Coordinates of C-alpha atoms and ligand atoms in Angstrom, one line a residue:
M110 CA -26.2 -17.3 -10.1
T111 CA -26.6 -13.9 -8.0
P112 CA -26.8 -10.9 -10.7
L113 CA -24.1 -7.9 -10.7
R114 CA -26.2 -6.1 -7.8
S115 CA -24.0 -4.9 -5.4
E116 CA -22.2 -1.4 -5.6
L117 CA -18.3 -0.7 -5.1
R118 CA -18.3 2.8 -4.9
D119 CA -18.1 3.0 -0.9
F120 CA -15.6 0.0 -0.8
N121 CA -12.4 2.0 -2.9
T122 CA -10.6 5.1 -2.0
M123 CA -10.6 6.2 -5.1
R124 CA -14.9 6.2 -5.7
M125 CA -14.8 4.2 -8.8
Q126 CA -18.5 3.2 -9.5
A127 CA -19.1 -0.5 -10.8
K128 CA -20.6 -3.7 -9.3
C129 CA -20.3 -7.3 -8.1
R130 CA -22.5 -10.2 -7.5
S131 CA -22.4 -9.4 -3.6
V132 CA -20.1 -8.5 -1.2
I133 CA -20.0 -10.0 1.8
P134 CA -18.3 -9.7 5.1
V135 CA -16.1 -12.2 6.7
F136 CA -15.2 -11.7 10.3
S137 CA -13.5 -15.0 11.3
E138 CA -11.8 -17.8 9.7
Q139 CA -14.9 -20.0 10.0
D140 CA -16.8 -17.5 8.1
V141 CA -14.5 -17.8 5.4
F142 CA -14.9 -21.8 5.1
D143 CA -18.6 -21.4 5.4
V144 CA -18.7 -19.0 2.0
L145 CA -16.2 -21.6 0.8
V146 CA -18.6 -24.6 1.3
Q147 CA -21.4 -22.4 -0.9
E148 CA -19.4 -22.9 -4.3
L149 CA -19.2 -19.4 -5.1
H150 CA -17.0 -18.5 -7.8
P151 CA -15.0 -16.4 -8.8
L152 CA -14.0 -14.9 -5.1
K153 CA -12.1 -11.6 -4.8
I154 CA -10.7 -10.1 -1.5
I155 CA -11.2 -6.4 -0.4
G156 CA -9.6 -4.6 2.5
G157 CA -10.0 -0.7 2.7
G158 CA -9.8 -0.6 -1.2
S159 CA -7.3 2.0 -1.0
N160 CA -4.5 0.1 -3.6
I161 CA -7.0 -1.3 -6.2
L162 CA -8.4 0.7 -9.3
I163 CA -11.4 -0.8 -10.5
T164 CA -12.1 -0.7 -14.4
K165 CA -15.0 -2.4 -14.9
D166 CA -18.1 -4.6 -13.2
Q167 CA -16.7 -7.5 -11.3
D168 CA -18.1 -11.0 -12.1
A169 CA -16.9 -11.9 -8.4
Y170 CA -18.2 -12.7 -5.0
I171 CA -16.0 -9.9 -3.3
L172 CA -14.9 -10.9 0.4
K173 CA -14.7 -8.4 2.7
N174 CA -12.2 -8.6 5.4
E175 CA -13.5 -8.1 8.9
I176 CA -11.4 -10.4 10.9
K177 CA -10.3 -8.1 13.7
G178 CA -8.2 -8.9 17.3
I179 CA -4.5 -7.7 18.2
E180 CA -3.3 -10.1 20.6
I181 CA 0.4 -10.5 22.1
I182 CA 1.1 -14.4 22.0
D183 CA 4.5 -14.5 22.8
E184 CA 7.0 -12.0 24.7
D185 CA 10.6 -11.9 26.2
G186 CA 12.6 -9.0 27.3
D187 CA 13.2 -7.5 24.1
N188 CA 10.4 -8.5 21.7
A189 CA 6.8 -9.3 21.3
L190 CA 4.8 -11.6 18.8
V191 CA 1.6 -9.6 18.0
K192 CA -1.0 -11.6 16.1
V193 CA -3.1 -9.5 14.2
G194 CA -6.6 -10.0 12.5
A195 CA -6.4 -9.1 8.7
G196 CA -9.2 -7.1 9.0
E197 CA -7.7 -4.8 11.6
N198 CA -7.0 -0.9 10.7
W199 CA -3.3 -0.6 9.8
H200 CA -3.1 3.0 11.5
L201 CA -4.7 1.6 14.5
L202 CA -2.4 -1.1 14.9
V203 CA 0.3 1.1 14.6
L204 CA -1.3 3.6 17.0
W205 CA -1.4 0.0 19.3
T206 CA 2.1 -0.7 19.3
I207 CA 2.8 3.1 20.6
S208 CA 0.5 2.7 23.4
H209 CA 1.9 -0.6 24.4
G210 CA 6.4 0.9 24.0
L211 CA 6.5 -1.6 21.2
G212 CA 8.6 -0.4 18.5
G213 CA 8.9 -1.1 14.6
I214 CA 6.2 0.5 12.5
E215 CA 5.8 4.2 14.0
N216 CA 7.3 5.5 10.3
L217 CA 4.6 3.7 9.0
A218 CA 1.5 5.4 10.2
L219 CA -1.5 6.7 8.7
I220 CA -1.0 4.2 5.9
P221 CA -4.8 3.5 4.8
G222 CA -5.9 0.2 4.2
C223 CA -6.2 -3.3 6.6
V224 CA -3.3 -5.3 7.9
G225 CA -4.4 -8.1 5.6
A226 CA -2.8 -6.4 2.6
A227 CA 0.2 -4.9 4.0
P228 CA 2.4 -8.0 3.3
M229 CA 0.6 -7.9 -0.2
Q230 CA 2.4 -4.9 -1.5
N231 CA 5.1 -4.7 1.4
I232 CA 3.7 -1.5 2.6
G233 CA 6.5 0.7 3.1
A234 CA 7.5 4.9 3.5
Y235 CA 9.9 6.6 4.9
G236 CA 12.6 4.1 5.2
V237 CA 10.8 1.5 6.9
E238 CA 9.1 -1.6 5.1
Q239 CA 6.3 -3.9 6.9
E240 CA 9.0 -6.7 6.2
S241 CA 11.5 -5.5 8.9
V242 CA 8.9 -6.9 11.5
F243 CA 6.9 -9.0 9.8
H244 CA 7.3 -12.6 11.2
S245 CA 4.3 -15.0 9.6
L246 CA 0.9 -15.0 8.7
Q247 CA -2.1 -17.2 8.2
A248 CA -3.7 -17.5 4.9
I249 CA -6.7 -20.2 3.7
D250 CA -6.6 -21.5 0.1
L251 CA -9.4 -20.2 -1.7
V252 CA -9.9 -23.0 -3.8
E253 CA -8.7 -25.9 -1.7
G254 CA -10.5 -24.4 1.5
T255 CA -6.8 -25.4 3.6
T256 CA -4.9 -23.0 6.3
K257 CA -1.2 -22.5 5.2
T258 CA 1.4 -20.0 7.1
F259 CA 3.8 -18.2 5.1
Y260 CA 7.1 -17.3 6.7
K261 CA 9.2 -14.3 6.0
E262 CA 11.2 -16.2 3.5
D263 CA 8.2 -17.9 1.7
C264 CA 6.8 -14.1 1.0
K265 CA 9.4 -13.2 -1.2
F266 CA 9.2 -9.8 0.1
G267 CA 10.5 -6.9 -2.6
Y268 CA 10.1 -3.4 -3.2
R269 CA 6.4 -2.8 -3.3
E270 CA 6.2 -6.4 -3.7
S271 CA 5.9 -9.8 -2.5
I272 CA 4.5 -13.6 -3.5
F273 CA 0.9 -12.6 -3.0
K274 CA 1.1 -9.7 -6.1
N275 CA 2.8 -12.0 -8.3
E276 CA 3.3 -16.2 -7.8
V277 CA 0.1 -17.0 -6.0
K278 CA -2.2 -13.9 -7.0
G279 CA -5.7 -14.2 -5.7
K280 CA -5.0 -17.7 -4.1
Y281 CA -5.2 -17.0 -0.9
I282 CA -7.4 -14.7 1.7
I283 CA -4.9 -13.7 4.4
T284 CA -6.8 -14.0 7.6
H285 CA -4.2 -13.4 10.3
V286 CA -0.5 -11.7 10.4
N287 CA 1.9 -11.9 12.7
Y288 CA 4.6 -9.3 13.6
L289 CA 7.6 -9.1 15.8
F290 CA 7.9 -5.8 17.7
S291 CA 10.7 -4.3 19.5
K292 CA 10.6 -3.1 23.1
H293 CA 14.0 -1.5 22.7
P294 CA 13.0 0.4 19.7
K295 CA 15.9 1.6 17.5
L296 CA 14.0 4.8 15.4
N297 CA 14.9 5.0 12.0
T298 CA 14.8 9.0 11.1
S299 CA 17.2 8.9 8.0
Y300 CA 14.6 10.5 5.7
G301 CA 15.1 14.0 5.7
A302 CA 11.6 15.2 6.0
I303 CA 11.1 13.4 9.6
N304 CA 14.9 14.9 10.6
Q305 CA 13.7 18.3 9.8
K306 CA 9.7 17.9 11.2
L307 CA 11.3 16.8 14.7
Q308 CA 14.0 19.6 14.4
E309 CA 10.9 22.1 13.9
K310 CA 8.9 21.0 16.8
Q311 CA 12.3 21.1 18.9
V312 CA 12.2 17.4 19.6
D313 CA 15.7 16.5 20.8
N314 CA 15.6 13.0 22.3
P315 CA 12.4 11.3 19.8
T316 CA 10.1 8.7 21.2
I317 CA 8.5 6.0 19.1
E318 CA 5.6 8.2 19.6
D319 CA 7.1 11.6 18.4
V320 CA 8.2 9.9 14.9
A321 CA 4.9 8.9 14.4
H322 CA 3.4 12.1 15.1
A323 CA 6.0 14.0 12.9
V324 CA 5.1 11.0 10.3
I325 CA 1.4 11.9 10.7
E326 CA 2.1 15.8 10.0
I327 CA 4.4 15.6 7.1
R328 CA 1.7 12.9 5.5
Q329 CA -1.7 15.6 6.4
S330 CA 0.1 18.3 4.9
K331 CA 1.7 16.4 1.4
L332 CA -1.1 13.8 0.8
P333 CA -4.7 14.7 -0.4
D334 CA -7.2 12.6 2.1
P335 CA -9.1 10.1 0.2
K336 CA -12.2 11.1 2.1
I337 CA -12.0 14.6 0.3
I338 CA -10.7 13.9 -3.3
P339 CA -10.7 9.7 -4.2
N340 CA -7.2 8.3 -4.5
T341 CA -4.9 5.2 -4.1
G342 CA -2.0 6.9 -3.1
S343 CA 1.1 6.6 -5.1
F344 CA -0.2 5.3 -8.4
F345 CA 3.0 4.1 -9.7
K346 CA 6.2 2.5 -8.2
N347 CA 9.3 4.6 -8.3
P348 CA 11.6 3.0 -11.2
V349 CA 14.8 1.6 -9.9
V350 CA 17.0 1.5 -12.9
G351 CA 21.2 1.2 -13.3
I352 CA 23.2 4.0 -12.9
D353 CA 24.3 4.2 -16.4
V354 CA 20.6 5.0 -17.1
L355 CA 20.7 7.8 -14.4
E356 CA 23.8 9.2 -15.8
S357 CA 22.4 9.2 -19.3
I358 CA 19.2 11.3 -18.1
K359 CA 21.9 13.9 -15.9
V360 CA 23.5 14.8 -19.6
R361 CA 20.1 16.2 -20.0
F362 CA 18.6 17.0 -16.7
P363 CA 21.5 17.8 -14.5
S364 CA 18.6 18.1 -11.7
V365 CA 17.5 15.0 -11.5
V366 CA 17.1 13.2 -8.1
S367 CA 18.0 9.9 -7.3
Y368 CA 18.6 7.6 -4.2
P369 CA 21.2 4.4 -4.0
V370 CA 19.5 1.1 -4.0
D371 CA 22.8 -0.8 -4.4
E372 CA 26.3 -0.5 -6.4
K373 CA 24.8 -0.9 -9.4
M374 CA 21.2 0.3 -9.0
V375 CA 19.3 4.0 -8.0
K376 CA 16.1 4.8 -7.2
I377 CA 14.5 7.8 -9.4
P378 CA 11.1 9.2 -7.6
A379 CA 8.5 8.9 -10.3
A380 CA 6.9 12.1 -8.8
W381 CA 10.2 13.8 -9.9
L382 CA 9.7 12.2 -13.7
I383 CA 6.2 13.3 -14.0
Q384 CA 6.6 16.7 -12.7
H385 CA 9.3 16.9 -15.0
A386 CA 7.5 15.3 -18.4
G387 CA 4.7 18.2 -17.5
Y388 CA 2.0 16.5 -15.6
K389 CA 1.9 17.6 -12.3
G390 CA -1.7 19.2 -11.5
M391 CA -2.6 17.9 -15.3
R392 CA -6.7 17.2 -15.4
H393 CA -7.8 14.9 -18.3
G394 CA -11.5 14.9 -17.7
D395 CA -12.3 14.3 -14.1
A396 CA -9.2 12.3 -13.3
A397 CA -6.1 14.4 -12.7
T398 CA -2.4 14.4 -11.0
H399 CA -2.8 16.3 -7.6
E400 CA -1.4 19.5 -8.0
N401 CA 0.8 19.3 -4.3
H402 CA 2.0 15.8 -5.7
A403 CA 2.1 14.2 -9.0
L404 CA 2.5 10.7 -8.0
V405 CA -1.1 10.9 -7.0
L406 CA -3.8 10.3 -9.6
V407 CA -7.0 11.8 -8.1
N408 CA -10.7 11.7 -9.2
H409 CA -12.3 15.1 -8.9
G410 CA -15.6 13.1 -9.4
N411 CA -17.2 11.2 -11.9
A412 CA -14.0 9.6 -13.8
T413 CA -14.5 6.1 -14.5
G414 CA -11.8 3.3 -14.3
N415 CA -11.0 3.5 -17.6
E416 CA -10.4 7.1 -17.6
M417 CA -8.4 6.7 -15.0
L418 CA -6.4 3.9 -16.8
S419 CA -6.1 6.1 -20.2
F420 CA -4.8 9.3 -18.2
A421 CA -2.1 6.9 -16.5
E422 CA -1.4 5.3 -20.0
I423 CA -0.7 9.1 -21.4
I424 CA 1.4 9.8 -18.1
Q425 CA 3.4 6.1 -18.9
N426 CA 4.1 7.5 -22.4
G427 CA 4.7 11.2 -22.1
V428 CA 7.5 10.3 -18.7
E429 CA 8.9 6.9 -21.4
D430 CA 9.1 9.6 -24.2
K431 CA 10.9 12.2 -22.2
F432 CA 13.5 10.0 -20.3
G433 CA 13.1 6.6 -21.6
I434 CA 11.5 4.9 -18.4
R435 CA 8.3 3.1 -18.5
L436 CA 6.6 3.1 -15.2
V437 CA 4.5 0.6 -13.9
P438 CA 1.5 0.8 -11.7
E439 CA 1.6 0.0 -8.2
V440 CA -2.2 0.1 -7.7
N441 CA -3.9 -3.4 -8.6
I442 CA -5.9 -2.8 -11.5
W443 CA -9.7 -4.7 -11.3
Ligands
FAD792 P1 -7.0 -3.5 -0.6 O1 -7.0 -2.3 -1.8 O2 -8.4 -3.6 -0.6 O3 -6.4 -4.3 -1.7 C1 -4.8 -4.0 -2.1 C2 -5.2 -5.9 -2.8 O4 -4.5 -6.4 -2.0 C3 -6.0 -6.1 -3.6 O5 -5.4 -7.1 -4.7 C4 -6.4 -7.3 -2.8 O6 -7.7 -8.4 -3.3 C5 -5.4 -7.8 -1.8 N1 -6.1 -7.9 -0.3 C6 -6.6 -7.2 0.4 N2 -6.4 -7.6 1.8 C7 -6.2 -9.1 1.3 C8 -6.4 -10.0 2.2 N3 -6.8 -10.3 3.6 N4 -6.2 -11.1 1.7 C9 -5.4 -11.5 0.4 N5 -5.7 -10.8 -0.4 C10 -5.8 -9.3 0.2 N6 1.2 2.0 0.5 C11 2.2 2.3 1.0 O7 3.2 1.2 1.0 N7 2.9 3.4 1.4 C12 2.4 4.3 1.9 O8 2.9 5.1 2.6 C13 1.1 4.6 1.5 N8 0.2 5.5 1.4 C14 -0.8 5.8 1.0 C15 -1.5 7.2 1.2 C16 -2.9 7.4 0.9 C17 -3.5 8.6 0.5 C18 -3.8 6.3 -0.1 C19 -4.4 5.9 -0.3 C20 -2.8 5.0 -0.2 C21 -1.5 4.7 0.1 N9 -0.9 3.6 0.4 C22 0.2 3.4 0.7 C23 -1.5 2.2 -0.6 C24 -2.3 1.4 0.3 O9 -3.0 2.3 1.5 C25 -1.7 0.3 0.6 O10 -1.4 -0.8 -0.2 C26 -2.8 -0.7 1.7 O11 -1.7 -1.6 2.6 C27 -3.8 -1.3 1.0 O12 -4.5 -2.0 1.7 P2 -6.0 -1.8 1.8 O13 -6.6 -2.8 2.8 O14 -6.7 -0.6 1.4 O15 -6.1 -3.0 0.5
NAP793 P1 9.1 12.5 -0.5 O1 9.2 12.1 0.9 O2 8.3 13.4 -1.5 O3 10.4 11.7 -1.5 C1 10.1 11.0 -2.8 C2 10.7 9.8 -3.4 O4 11.9 9.7 -2.7 C3 10.1 8.9 -2.3 O5 9.1 8.3 -2.8 C4 11.1 8.1 -1.8 O6 11.1 6.7 -1.7 C5 12.0 9.2 -1.7 N1 12.9 9.4 -1.1 C6 12.9 10.2 -0.4 N2 14.3 10.2 0.4 C7 14.7 9.2 0.6 C8 15.7 9.0 1.3 N3 16.7 9.1 2.4 N4 16.2 7.5 0.8 C9 16.0 6.6 0.1 N5 14.8 7.2 -0.6 C10 14.0 8.4 -0.6 O7 8.0 11.4 -0.8 P2 6.3 11.1 -0.4 O8 5.9 11.0 -1.8 O9 6.0 12.5 0.3 O10 6.2 10.0 0.3 C11 7.3 9.5 1.9 C12 6.8 8.4 1.8 O11 6.0 7.8 1.9 C13 7.8 7.8 1.1 O12 8.6 6.4 1.6 C14 6.4 7.0 0.3 O13 7.0 5.9 -0.2 C15 5.3 7.1 1.1 N6 3.9 6.9 0.7 C16 3.9 5.9 -0.1 C17 2.5 6.1 -0.8 C18 1.7 4.7 -1.8 O14 0.5 4.7 -1.8 N7 2.4 3.9 -1.6 C19 2.0 7.0 -0.8 C20 2.1 8.4 -0.3 C21 3.7 8.2 0.3 P3 10.3 5.3 -1.3 O15 8.9 5.5 -1.8 O16 10.8 4.5 -1.9 O17 10.4 5.7 0.0

């Protein structure tokens, strides 16, 4: 068996230092099948490494998805069905759709990572989730070596959730994702920050390009760039709680922010809870919450995965003590 000799620090945006048996790039489905016949176990998959926290050496062979290609495979007057290699960069796909006049993911501009990871947690931002344009995906079963197509109803998409994060976690490598983009896009500028940015820029009749640029500007002004301060974006999910829970928090904290999910449930921004529990900008060794964004845990240099995790636990306990809500990590803990 190969010793633990490959370093993972350059393969994750939190810049966690850890070893694995080897990192094996795969450029095609055939490359995946070639790896499977070698019976290397266990296998793990990595894309851009922007949604994982590595806490220990990985006793595994890691497939780095490099499967490329963006191709219109079907179209009519209204829509285009586009097949995308799972190793394509997500933001480059967004730019590609805009240059082809195809709408649907302009609000998801500048999200780091690869297309193959987008269905994993059903990436979302500014009121849009990838499931709204998702058609199907192809995956290879890492044990059986068979290919399988998952349609939307198979994926059990939810709020930053899917079947791939739950029931079939680690079972498949996603090789291609098919998206149905619109030739007559309906813009979604309902999130306040987008409208505000468009007004600032005096854009009266926005295009998909205007929306993407507004999103890019907002994100660049708020979020730490992982190349400068290592991070994995939002560390925790925004909790969705019953209205009764919100009402009981409101008694003590009338300024609590919330957004309706349905008649019975509301979403409370985790950033608000962390900030009001006193953790915004707090540093714990080299692990910290970002000074401008309490939900983003950052590595100021040499934090280890376990240090990040114990800092995350301090935040979870503090928020739970104050508000009675246990935050759940959004990142995948390795
Ligand atoms: P990785 O971190 O490499 O992998 C994540 C998980 O998916 C791992 O468990 C991995 O095994 C699995 N996986 C990856 N590729 C495959 C594949 N082909 N087949 C099977 N399993 C696979 N997320 C949002 O939803 N919205 C945002 O707005 C957002 N903003 C962010 C901003 C910043 C600054 C950062 C750092 C992160 C942000 N994220 C956001 C989180 C992250 O970018 C997304 O979750 C992204 O989809 C992760 O892609 P990745 O390729 O880096 O995945
Ligand atoms: P924000 O605009 O400061 O808003 C804080 C939170 O409130 C967000 O998380 C968002 O929930 C919610 N929210 C705001 N306006 C809303 C509305 N009109 N309706 C419903 N919910 C609303 O958020 P931000 O941190 O700067 O992020 C902006 C967007 O990018 C958000 O959608 C966020 O999810 C996404 N983002 C995600 C990550 C990640 O790693 N997952 C990292 C950075 C940014 P939602 O998160 O449910 O949208």
